[in-house]
Short mmCIF file of C-alpha atoms and ligand atoms in Angstrom, two decimals:
data_model
loop_
_atom_site.label_atom_id
_atom_site.label_comp_id
_atom_site.label_asym_id
_atom_site.label_seq_id
_atom_site.Cartn_x
_atom_site.Cartn_y
_atom_site.Cartn_z
CA MET A 62 14.19 -48.23 3.02
CA THR A 63 13.02 -46.94 -0.37
CA MET A 64 9.76 -48.21 -1.87
CA ILE A 65 9.25 -48.49 -5.62
CA ASP A 66 6.08 -49.42 -7.54
CA ILE A 67 6.57 -52.03 -10.29
CA ILE A 68 3.53 -51.82 -12.60
CA ALA A 69 2.10 -54.61 -14.80
CA GLY A 70 -1.14 -54.70 -16.62
CA ALA A 71 -1.32 -56.85 -19.71
CA ARG A 72 0.14 -60.01 -20.97
CA PRO A 73 3.50 -58.55 -22.62
CA ASN A 74 4.32 -56.86 -19.33
CA PHE A 75 4.62 -59.96 -17.43
CA MET A 76 7.71 -61.40 -19.04
CA LYS A 77 9.35 -57.94 -18.76
CA ILE A 78 8.81 -57.39 -14.94
CA ALA A 79 9.81 -61.10 -13.93
CA PRO A 80 13.54 -60.53 -14.15
CA ILE A 81 13.24 -57.12 -12.51
CA ILE A 82 11.44 -58.59 -9.65
CA HIS A 83 13.92 -61.45 -9.31
CA ALA A 84 16.83 -59.10 -9.35
CA MET A 85 15.07 -56.96 -6.64
CA GLU A 86 14.63 -59.97 -4.52
CA ALA A 87 18.17 -61.07 -4.87
CA ARG A 88 19.44 -57.63 -3.92
CA ARG A 89 17.17 -57.43 -0.94
CA ALA A 90 18.39 -60.85 0.26
CA ALA A 91 21.94 -59.50 0.02
CA GLY A 92 21.06 -56.36 2.04
CA GLY A 93 20.19 -53.98 -0.80
CA PRO A 94 18.30 -50.76 0.10
CA LEU A 95 15.30 -51.14 -2.35
CA ARG A 96 11.89 -52.61 -1.71
CA HIS A 97 9.09 -53.05 -4.13
CA ARG A 98 5.29 -53.11 -4.28
CA LEU A 99 3.83 -55.07 -7.30
CA VAL A 100 0.85 -53.29 -8.85
CA HIS A 101 -1.26 -55.26 -11.24
CA THR A 102 -3.85 -53.00 -12.92
CA GLY A 103 -6.05 -55.84 -13.90
CA GLN A 104 -6.17 -54.81 -17.69
CA HIS A 105 -5.73 -58.44 -18.44
CA TYR A 106 -7.40 -60.69 -15.97
CA ASP A 107 -7.95 -64.22 -17.61
CA ALA A 108 -5.71 -66.99 -16.30
CA ARG A 109 -4.60 -67.50 -19.89
CA MET A 110 -3.78 -63.88 -20.35
CA SER A 111 -2.40 -63.18 -16.90
CA GLY A 112 -2.27 -65.80 -14.05
CA ASP A 113 -0.52 -68.50 -16.13
CA PHE A 114 2.21 -66.12 -16.55
CA PHE A 115 2.71 -65.25 -12.98
CA GLU A 116 2.71 -68.98 -12.06
CA GLN A 117 5.15 -70.07 -14.77
CA LEU A 118 7.62 -67.24 -14.48
CA GLY A 119 7.83 -67.40 -10.63
CA ILE A 120 6.37 -63.74 -10.21
CA PRO A 121 4.91 -63.37 -6.80
CA LEU A 122 1.25 -62.55 -6.44
CA PRO A 123 0.72 -58.80 -6.93
CA ASP A 124 0.70 -56.71 -3.62
CA VAL A 125 -2.13 -54.69 -5.09
CA ASN A 126 -4.63 -55.47 -7.86
CA LEU A 127 -6.61 -52.41 -9.25
CA GLU A 128 -8.96 -54.79 -11.07
CA VAL A 129 -9.85 -52.32 -13.86
CA GLY A 130 -10.95 -55.06 -16.34
CA SER A 131 -12.01 -54.58 -20.01
CA GLY A 132 -13.30 -51.40 -21.67
CA THR A 133 -12.50 -48.80 -24.34
CA GLN A 134 -8.83 -47.45 -24.21
CA ALA A 135 -10.26 -44.22 -22.38
CA GLU A 136 -12.17 -46.19 -19.92
CA GLN A 137 -9.38 -48.29 -19.09
CA THR A 138 -7.01 -45.39 -18.82
CA ALA A 139 -9.31 -43.44 -16.62
CA ALA A 140 -9.98 -46.29 -14.37
CA ILE A 141 -6.41 -47.08 -13.90
CA MET A 142 -5.56 -43.43 -13.17
CA VAL A 143 -8.33 -43.08 -10.64
CA ARG A 144 -7.44 -46.18 -8.72
CA TYR A 145 -3.68 -45.83 -8.96
CA GLU A 146 -3.98 -42.27 -7.68
CA LYS A 147 -6.00 -43.58 -4.69
CA LEU A 148 -3.40 -46.06 -3.96
CA LEU A 149 -0.52 -43.40 -3.97
CA LEU A 150 -2.45 -41.11 -1.88
CA GLN A 151 -2.90 -43.85 0.74
CA ALA A 152 0.58 -45.35 0.55
CA PRO A 153 2.96 -43.25 -1.80
CA SER A 154 6.13 -44.82 -3.28
CA ALA A 155 9.57 -43.18 -4.24
CA LEU A 156 9.34 -44.28 -7.82
CA CYS A 157 6.94 -45.69 -10.35
CA LEU A 158 8.55 -48.19 -12.71
CA VAL A 159 6.65 -49.03 -15.80
CA VAL A 160 7.47 -51.38 -18.62
CA GLY A 161 6.52 -51.55 -22.31
CA ASP A 162 3.71 -49.75 -23.99
CA VAL A 163 0.34 -50.95 -22.96
CA THR A 164 -2.47 -48.67 -21.57
CA SER A 165 -1.45 -49.53 -18.02
CA THR A 166 2.00 -48.25 -18.64
CA MET A 167 0.86 -44.82 -19.69
CA ALA A 168 -1.82 -44.32 -17.29
CA CYS A 169 0.36 -45.11 -14.22
CA ALA A 170 3.30 -43.07 -15.55
CA ILE A 171 0.98 -39.93 -15.89
CA THR A 172 -0.67 -40.47 -12.47
CA ALA A 173 2.59 -40.81 -10.73
CA GLN A 174 4.38 -37.90 -12.42
CA LYS A 175 1.41 -35.54 -11.68
CA MET A 176 1.80 -36.69 -8.01
CA LYS A 177 5.48 -35.69 -8.07
CA ILE A 178 6.60 -39.31 -7.92
CA ARG A 179 9.43 -40.07 -10.24
CA VAL A 180 8.95 -42.40 -13.24
CA ALA A 181 11.23 -44.84 -14.81
CA HIS A 182 10.33 -46.46 -18.12
CA VAL A 183 11.68 -49.83 -19.11
CA GLU A 184 11.82 -50.27 -22.95
CA ALA A 185 11.78 -46.41 -23.41
CA GLY A 186 12.45 -44.77 -26.58
CA ILE A 187 11.18 -47.20 -29.19
CA ARG A 188 8.98 -45.75 -31.92
CA SER A 189 7.07 -47.22 -34.85
CA GLY A 190 6.08 -43.81 -36.25
CA ASP A 191 2.52 -45.13 -36.67
CA TRP A 192 0.02 -43.03 -34.68
CA SER A 193 -2.81 -45.45 -35.59
CA MET A 194 -1.38 -47.92 -32.93
CA PRO A 195 -2.59 -47.25 -29.43
CA GLU A 196 0.89 -48.49 -28.25
CA GLU A 197 2.71 -45.73 -30.11
CA ILE A 198 0.70 -43.00 -28.32
CA ASN A 199 1.35 -44.92 -24.91
CA ARG A 200 5.16 -44.94 -25.79
CA MET A 201 5.28 -41.30 -26.64
CA THR A 202 3.15 -40.10 -23.73
CA THR A 203 4.94 -42.34 -21.06
CA ASP A 204 8.45 -41.16 -22.44
CA ALA A 205 7.17 -37.54 -22.22
CA VAL A 206 6.48 -37.88 -18.41
CA SER A 207 9.52 -40.16 -17.52
CA ASN A 208 12.57 -39.12 -15.50
CA TRP A 209 14.55 -42.11 -16.34
CA PHE A 210 14.77 -44.27 -19.48
CA PHE A 211 15.93 -47.91 -19.71
CA THR A 212 16.51 -48.87 -23.25
CA THR A 213 16.90 -51.96 -25.39
CA SER A 214 18.73 -50.57 -28.29
CA ALA A 215 20.96 -47.81 -29.82
CA PHE A 216 17.99 -46.76 -31.98
CA ALA A 217 15.97 -46.09 -28.73
CA ASN A 218 18.85 -44.06 -27.26
CA ASP A 219 19.05 -41.93 -30.42
CA THR A 220 15.35 -41.24 -30.57
CA LEU A 221 15.34 -40.15 -26.94
CA ARG A 222 18.42 -37.89 -27.46
CA ARG A 223 16.87 -36.37 -30.51
CA SER A 224 13.75 -35.55 -28.51
CA GLY A 225 15.87 -33.72 -26.08
CA VAL A 226 16.56 -36.17 -23.21
CA ALA A 227 19.83 -35.57 -21.56
CA ASP A 228 22.37 -38.52 -21.75
CA GLU A 229 22.53 -38.94 -17.93
CA ARG A 230 18.90 -40.02 -17.90
CA ILE A 231 19.20 -42.70 -20.50
CA PHE A 232 20.52 -46.15 -19.44
CA PHE A 233 21.09 -48.68 -22.18
CA VAL A 234 20.65 -51.91 -20.25
CA GLY A 235 19.40 -54.44 -22.79
CA ASN A 236 16.08 -56.42 -22.94
CA THR A 237 14.31 -57.79 -19.99
CA MET A 238 12.02 -59.89 -22.24
CA ILE A 239 15.12 -61.75 -23.37
CA ASP A 240 16.23 -62.17 -19.70
CA THR A 241 13.10 -64.17 -19.27
CA LEU A 242 13.46 -66.19 -22.42
CA LEU A 243 17.09 -67.06 -21.69
CA ALA A 244 16.30 -68.02 -18.05
CA ASN A 245 13.43 -70.27 -19.21
CA MET A 246 14.94 -71.83 -22.32
CA GLU A 247 15.57 -75.16 -20.68
CA ARG A 248 12.09 -75.24 -19.16
CA LEU A 249 10.14 -74.85 -22.57
CA ARG A 250 7.71 -77.64 -23.01
CA PRO A 251 5.41 -78.84 -25.77
CA PRO A 252 1.61 -77.84 -25.48
CA VAL A 253 -0.89 -80.55 -24.92
CA PHE A 254 -1.80 -80.65 -28.49
CA TRP A 255 1.64 -81.30 -29.74
CA ASN A 256 1.16 -85.18 -30.12
CA ASP A 257 -2.48 -84.82 -31.13
CA LEU A 258 -1.59 -82.75 -34.12
CA ALA A 259 1.72 -84.81 -34.71
CA LEU A 260 3.74 -81.64 -34.67
CA GLU A 261 7.61 -82.08 -35.34
CA PRO A 262 10.41 -79.46 -35.16
CA GLY A 263 10.53 -77.45 -38.39
CA GLY A 264 7.12 -78.96 -39.50
CA TYR A 265 4.63 -76.22 -38.66
CA PHE A 266 4.15 -72.50 -38.67
CA VAL A 267 3.11 -70.30 -35.77
CA LEU A 268 0.59 -67.47 -36.34
CA THR A 269 -0.35 -64.70 -34.04
CA LEU A 270 -2.56 -61.65 -35.02
CA HIS A 271 -4.19 -59.21 -32.68
CA ARG A 272 -3.59 -55.77 -34.00
CA PRO A 273 -6.88 -53.74 -34.69
CA SER A 274 -5.64 -53.11 -38.23
CA ASN A 275 -5.46 -56.84 -39.01
CA VAL A 276 -8.32 -58.37 -37.08
CA ASP A 277 -11.03 -55.87 -36.61
CA GLY A 278 -12.15 -56.14 -40.29
CA SER A 279 -13.42 -59.62 -41.39
CA THR A 280 -12.70 -59.08 -45.10
CA HIS A 281 -9.07 -58.17 -44.61
CA LEU A 282 -8.70 -61.00 -42.08
CA GLU A 283 -10.24 -63.47 -44.55
CA ARG A 284 -7.89 -62.48 -47.35
CA LEU A 285 -4.92 -62.61 -45.24
CA LEU A 286 -5.65 -66.17 -43.89
CA THR A 287 -6.45 -67.34 -47.33
CA ALA A 288 -3.04 -66.21 -48.42
CA LEU A 289 -1.39 -67.81 -45.59
CA GLY A 290 -3.31 -71.05 -46.28
CA GLU A 291 -2.08 -71.16 -49.90
CA GLY A 292 1.47 -70.05 -49.20
CA THR A 293 2.21 -72.53 -46.40
CA ARG A 294 1.75 -75.56 -48.92
CA GLY A 295 -0.32 -77.63 -46.48
CA VAL A 296 2.22 -77.39 -43.53
CA PRO A 297 0.10 -76.81 -40.36
CA ILE A 298 -0.31 -73.29 -39.12
CA ILE A 299 -0.85 -73.05 -35.37
CA PHE A 300 -2.86 -70.04 -34.71
CA SER A 301 -2.79 -68.73 -31.07
CA VAL A 302 -5.94 -66.68 -31.00
CA HIS A 303 -6.09 -63.54 -28.98
CA PRO A 304 -9.55 -62.84 -27.41
CA ARG A 305 -9.86 -59.74 -29.70
CA THR A 306 -9.28 -61.85 -32.71
CA ARG A 307 -11.75 -64.64 -31.80
CA LYS A 308 -14.57 -62.06 -32.11
CA THR A 309 -13.75 -61.34 -35.74
CA LEU A 310 -12.96 -65.12 -36.67
CA ARG A 311 -16.56 -65.86 -35.84
CA ALA A 312 -17.78 -63.83 -38.82
CA LEU A 313 -15.58 -65.61 -41.43
CA SER A 314 -17.10 -68.04 -43.96
CA SER A 315 -14.07 -69.89 -45.17
CA LEU A 316 -10.84 -70.81 -43.70
CA PRO A 317 -7.77 -72.70 -44.83
CA SER A 318 -7.68 -76.39 -43.91
CA ASN A 319 -4.14 -76.41 -42.48
CA LEU A 320 -5.14 -73.76 -40.06
CA TYR A 321 -5.34 -74.91 -36.35
CA PHE A 322 -6.91 -72.57 -33.83
CA VAL A 323 -5.56 -72.69 -30.22
CA ASP A 324 -6.16 -70.62 -27.19
CA PRO A 325 -3.58 -68.07 -26.04
CA GLN A 326 -0.72 -70.34 -24.72
CA PRO A 327 1.17 -70.10 -21.46
CA TYR A 328 4.62 -68.91 -21.81
CA LEU A 329 6.62 -72.04 -21.69
CA GLU A 330 4.42 -73.81 -24.30
CA PHE A 331 4.13 -70.72 -26.58
CA ASN A 332 7.91 -70.33 -26.74
CA HIS A 333 8.52 -74.08 -27.24
CA LEU A 334 6.26 -73.76 -30.32
CA VAL A 335 8.10 -70.78 -31.46
CA ARG A 336 11.42 -72.24 -30.93
CA HIS A 337 10.75 -75.31 -33.06
CA ALA A 338 8.64 -73.68 -35.77
CA LYS A 339 9.49 -73.45 -39.52
CA ALA A 340 8.70 -69.78 -39.26
CA VAL A 341 6.61 -67.39 -37.11
CA ILE A 342 4.00 -65.14 -38.87
CA THR A 343 2.87 -62.26 -36.50
CA ASP A 344 1.89 -58.79 -35.93
CA SER A 345 3.36 -58.65 -32.37
CA GLY A 346 6.39 -56.55 -31.55
CA GLY A 347 7.74 -58.65 -28.56
CA ILE A 348 7.60 -62.00 -30.53
CA THR A 349 10.04 -60.67 -33.20
CA GLU A 350 12.47 -60.16 -30.42
CA GLU A 351 12.21 -63.74 -29.20
CA THR A 352 12.47 -65.11 -32.69
CA SER A 353 15.50 -63.15 -33.22
CA VAL A 354 17.17 -64.60 -30.13
CA MET A 355 16.08 -68.26 -30.98
CA GLY A 356 17.17 -67.69 -34.65
CA VAL A 357 13.70 -68.68 -36.01
CA PRO A 358 12.55 -66.97 -39.25
CA CYS A 359 9.92 -64.21 -38.59
CA MET A 360 7.50 -62.46 -40.75
CA THR A 361 5.81 -59.33 -39.56
CA LEU A 362 2.40 -58.50 -40.99
CA ARG A 363 2.64 -54.79 -40.22
CA ASP A 364 3.90 -51.78 -42.08
CA SER A 365 6.27 -50.61 -39.57
CA THR A 366 8.29 -51.80 -36.47
CA GLU A 367 9.38 -50.02 -33.36
CA ARG A 368 12.05 -52.64 -33.09
CA PRO A 369 14.29 -52.08 -36.13
CA GLU A 370 17.21 -54.17 -34.64
CA THR A 371 15.10 -57.31 -35.05
CA VAL A 372 15.33 -56.60 -38.83
CA SER A 373 18.72 -55.21 -39.14
CA VAL A 374 20.41 -57.80 -36.70
CA GLY A 375 17.62 -60.49 -36.12
CA THR A 376 15.48 -62.75 -38.24
CA ASN A 377 12.59 -60.53 -38.67
CA GLU A 378 11.20 -58.99 -41.93
CA ILE A 379 8.44 -56.35 -42.21
CA LEU A 380 6.10 -57.68 -45.03
CA GLY A 381 3.21 -55.22 -44.63
CA THR A 382 -0.39 -56.44 -44.65
CA ASP A 383 -0.88 -57.17 -48.42
CA PRO A 384 -1.83 -60.75 -48.81
CA ALA A 385 0.31 -60.87 -52.12
CA ALA A 386 3.39 -59.98 -50.16
CA VAL A 387 2.81 -62.59 -47.59
CA ARG A 388 2.43 -65.16 -50.36
CA ALA A 389 5.78 -64.03 -51.96
CA ALA A 390 7.70 -64.23 -48.68
CA LEU A 391 6.35 -67.88 -47.99
CA ASP A 392 7.50 -68.87 -51.51
CA ARG A 393 10.91 -67.34 -50.71
CA LEU A 394 11.18 -69.20 -47.52
CA PHE A 395 10.25 -72.64 -49.08
CA THR A 396 12.65 -72.10 -51.93
CA HIS A 397 15.63 -70.19 -50.46
CA GLY A 398 15.30 -70.44 -46.82
CA TRP A 399 15.69 -67.38 -44.54
CA LYS A 400 18.48 -65.16 -43.11
CA LYS A 401 20.18 -66.51 -40.11
CA GLY A 402 20.31 -63.27 -38.05
CA GLY A 403 22.36 -62.47 -34.91
CA ILE A 404 21.64 -61.29 -31.30
CA PRO A 405 21.39 -57.51 -30.58
CA GLU A 406 23.73 -55.91 -28.23
CA LYS A 407 23.12 -56.46 -24.57
CA TRP A 408 20.30 -58.96 -25.00
CA ASP A 409 22.22 -61.28 -22.75
CA GLY A 410 20.11 -62.27 -19.88
CA ARG A 411 21.49 -59.68 -17.36
CA THR A 412 19.30 -56.70 -18.00
CA GLY A 413 17.09 -57.03 -14.74
CA GLU A 414 20.28 -56.91 -12.70
CA ARG A 415 21.59 -53.84 -14.56
CA ILE A 416 18.32 -52.06 -13.97
CA VAL A 417 18.27 -52.67 -10.24
CA ALA A 418 21.92 -51.56 -10.02
CA VAL A 419 21.00 -48.27 -11.66
CA LEU A 420 18.04 -47.77 -9.54
CA GLU A 421 20.07 -48.22 -6.36
CA GLY A 422 22.50 -45.67 -7.65
CA LEU A 423 19.69 -43.28 -8.40
CA LEU A 424 17.52 -43.70 -5.33
CA ALA A 425 19.52 -45.09 -2.48
C1 LIG B 192 -3.24 -55.21 -25.14
C2 LIG B 192 -2.09 -54.20 -25.44
C3 LIG B 192 -1.31 -54.68 -26.54
C4 LIG B 192 -0.61 -56.10 -26.34
C5 LIG B 192 -1.89 -56.98 -26.03
C6 LIG B 192 -1.30 -58.42 -25.83
C7 LIG B 192 -2.81 -51.89 -25.07
C8 LIG B 192 -3.36 -50.56 -25.88
N1 LIG B 192 -2.72 -52.85 -25.86
O1 LIG B 192 -4.17 -55.28 -26.25
O2 LIG B 192 -0.16 -53.79 -26.68
O3 LIG B 192 0.08 -56.44 -27.37
O4 LIG B 192 -2.63 -56.48 -24.85
O5 LIG B 192 -2.33 -59.29 -25.41
O6 LIG B 192 -2.70 -51.80 -23.89
N2 LIG B 192 -9.69 -59.76 -22.84
C9 LIG B 192 -10.16 -60.95 -22.33
N3 LIG B 192 -9.30 -61.37 -21.21
C10 LIG B 192 -8.27 -60.66 -20.66
C11 LIG B 192 -8.07 -59.38 -21.20
C12 LIG B 192 -8.76 -58.96 -22.30
O7 LIG B 192 -10.88 -61.63 -22.79
O8 LIG B 192 -7.64 -61.06 -19.75
C13 LIG B 192 -10.49 -59.06 -23.95
C14 LIG B 192 -11.17 -57.86 -23.67
O9 LIG B 192 -12.35 -57.93 -23.12
C15 LIG B 192 -11.13 -57.07 -25.08
C16 LIG B 192 -9.92 -57.84 -25.71
O10 LIG B 192 -9.54 -59.02 -25.03
O11 LIG B 192 -12.24 -57.46 -25.76
C17 LIG B 192 -8.79 -56.73 -25.76
O12 LIG B 192 -8.24 -56.59 -24.53
P1 LIG B 192 -7.47 -55.15 -24.24
O13 LIG B 192 -6.83 -55.22 -22.89
O14 LIG B 192 -8.41 -54.05 -24.52
O15 LIG B 192 -6.40 -55.06 -25.16
P2 LIG B 192 -5.50 -56.03 -26.13
O16 LIG B 192 -6.08 -56.00 -27.51
O17 LIG B 192 -5.41 -57.38 -25.36
#
């Protein structure tokens, strides 16, 4: 029996681990050789940022919760490393499997590799080139200490090869986040405020903003929201507000009248909103993958993306963060509509199974 750790810490991790865990459980039931221990670092701890996702996505309760909670990046990294090291000293595993690019991903990857435990990174090799994003540092560091790389795109494969990773360590398996989306498409359901706000398919925008570059300065955020208010021509904007963003919003004096603030939504409700939106305006990376698969227009308020296939194949466009560019894109949407887009290679709902099959080959 070979034990692997599956690490999750923050909201965007949970939809990525769900299909891997389900595939592990299915193989185990069929007599497969691998066992797993689910380690939650506790980076996100609210029901809205964490517990709701476990419940909705049928993820079993974590076997271990490191309960690190909030803090600066360094505080969180340090706390995760100290606590995960203790766990590995008491009960080592044969592999540490990390997903995505959050602080928990990097901290556990470093800790495991230093203890001579092999590391596999799911969503390896993606790069924005923007070192001002903590996620970019997390990606580079995690890949630097990983043994095996599970990738979502040919772009990621090329990046890894160029950095000297041998072909036999790269596994182009597709996108686990899309496994979760496809598995739950029929279960998506409207949020409680759907009727209260008289929302209709195609009759509202979805907005999410949480990057420090967009939400940590009140002047910039106010200019951006004003431009959105003007550009959306009175169509309601549903703004799912991340805890980080809420702090800055309190300092703003004027807000557009068609902007509706809602708490972070659970998975099924959020993706229902996205699926039926006129367009999604966001600074998230993961959401641009989901809009691409659902064929929903997506405007990214960042200067770069680590997921270029959402632009070249999908429905995403990188607008930057200049309010005038946002206005212009909205005008274009209203007058000409938006590109239809297609679905990137291997984003087919089978990625979790592929990952577990590869792991069996490598470890068993
Ligand atoms: C983290 C990830 C980011 C991801 C985002 C999604 C890193 C570096 N960033 O950023 O990639 O897109 O999650 O949400 O890992 N807070 C709560 N409740 C919680 C968790 C956090 O209120 O359950 C508060 C914290 O106190 C803090 C703020 O939210 O003030 C930010 O949380 P933090 O974990 O530092 O990073 P995120 O900005 O959420």
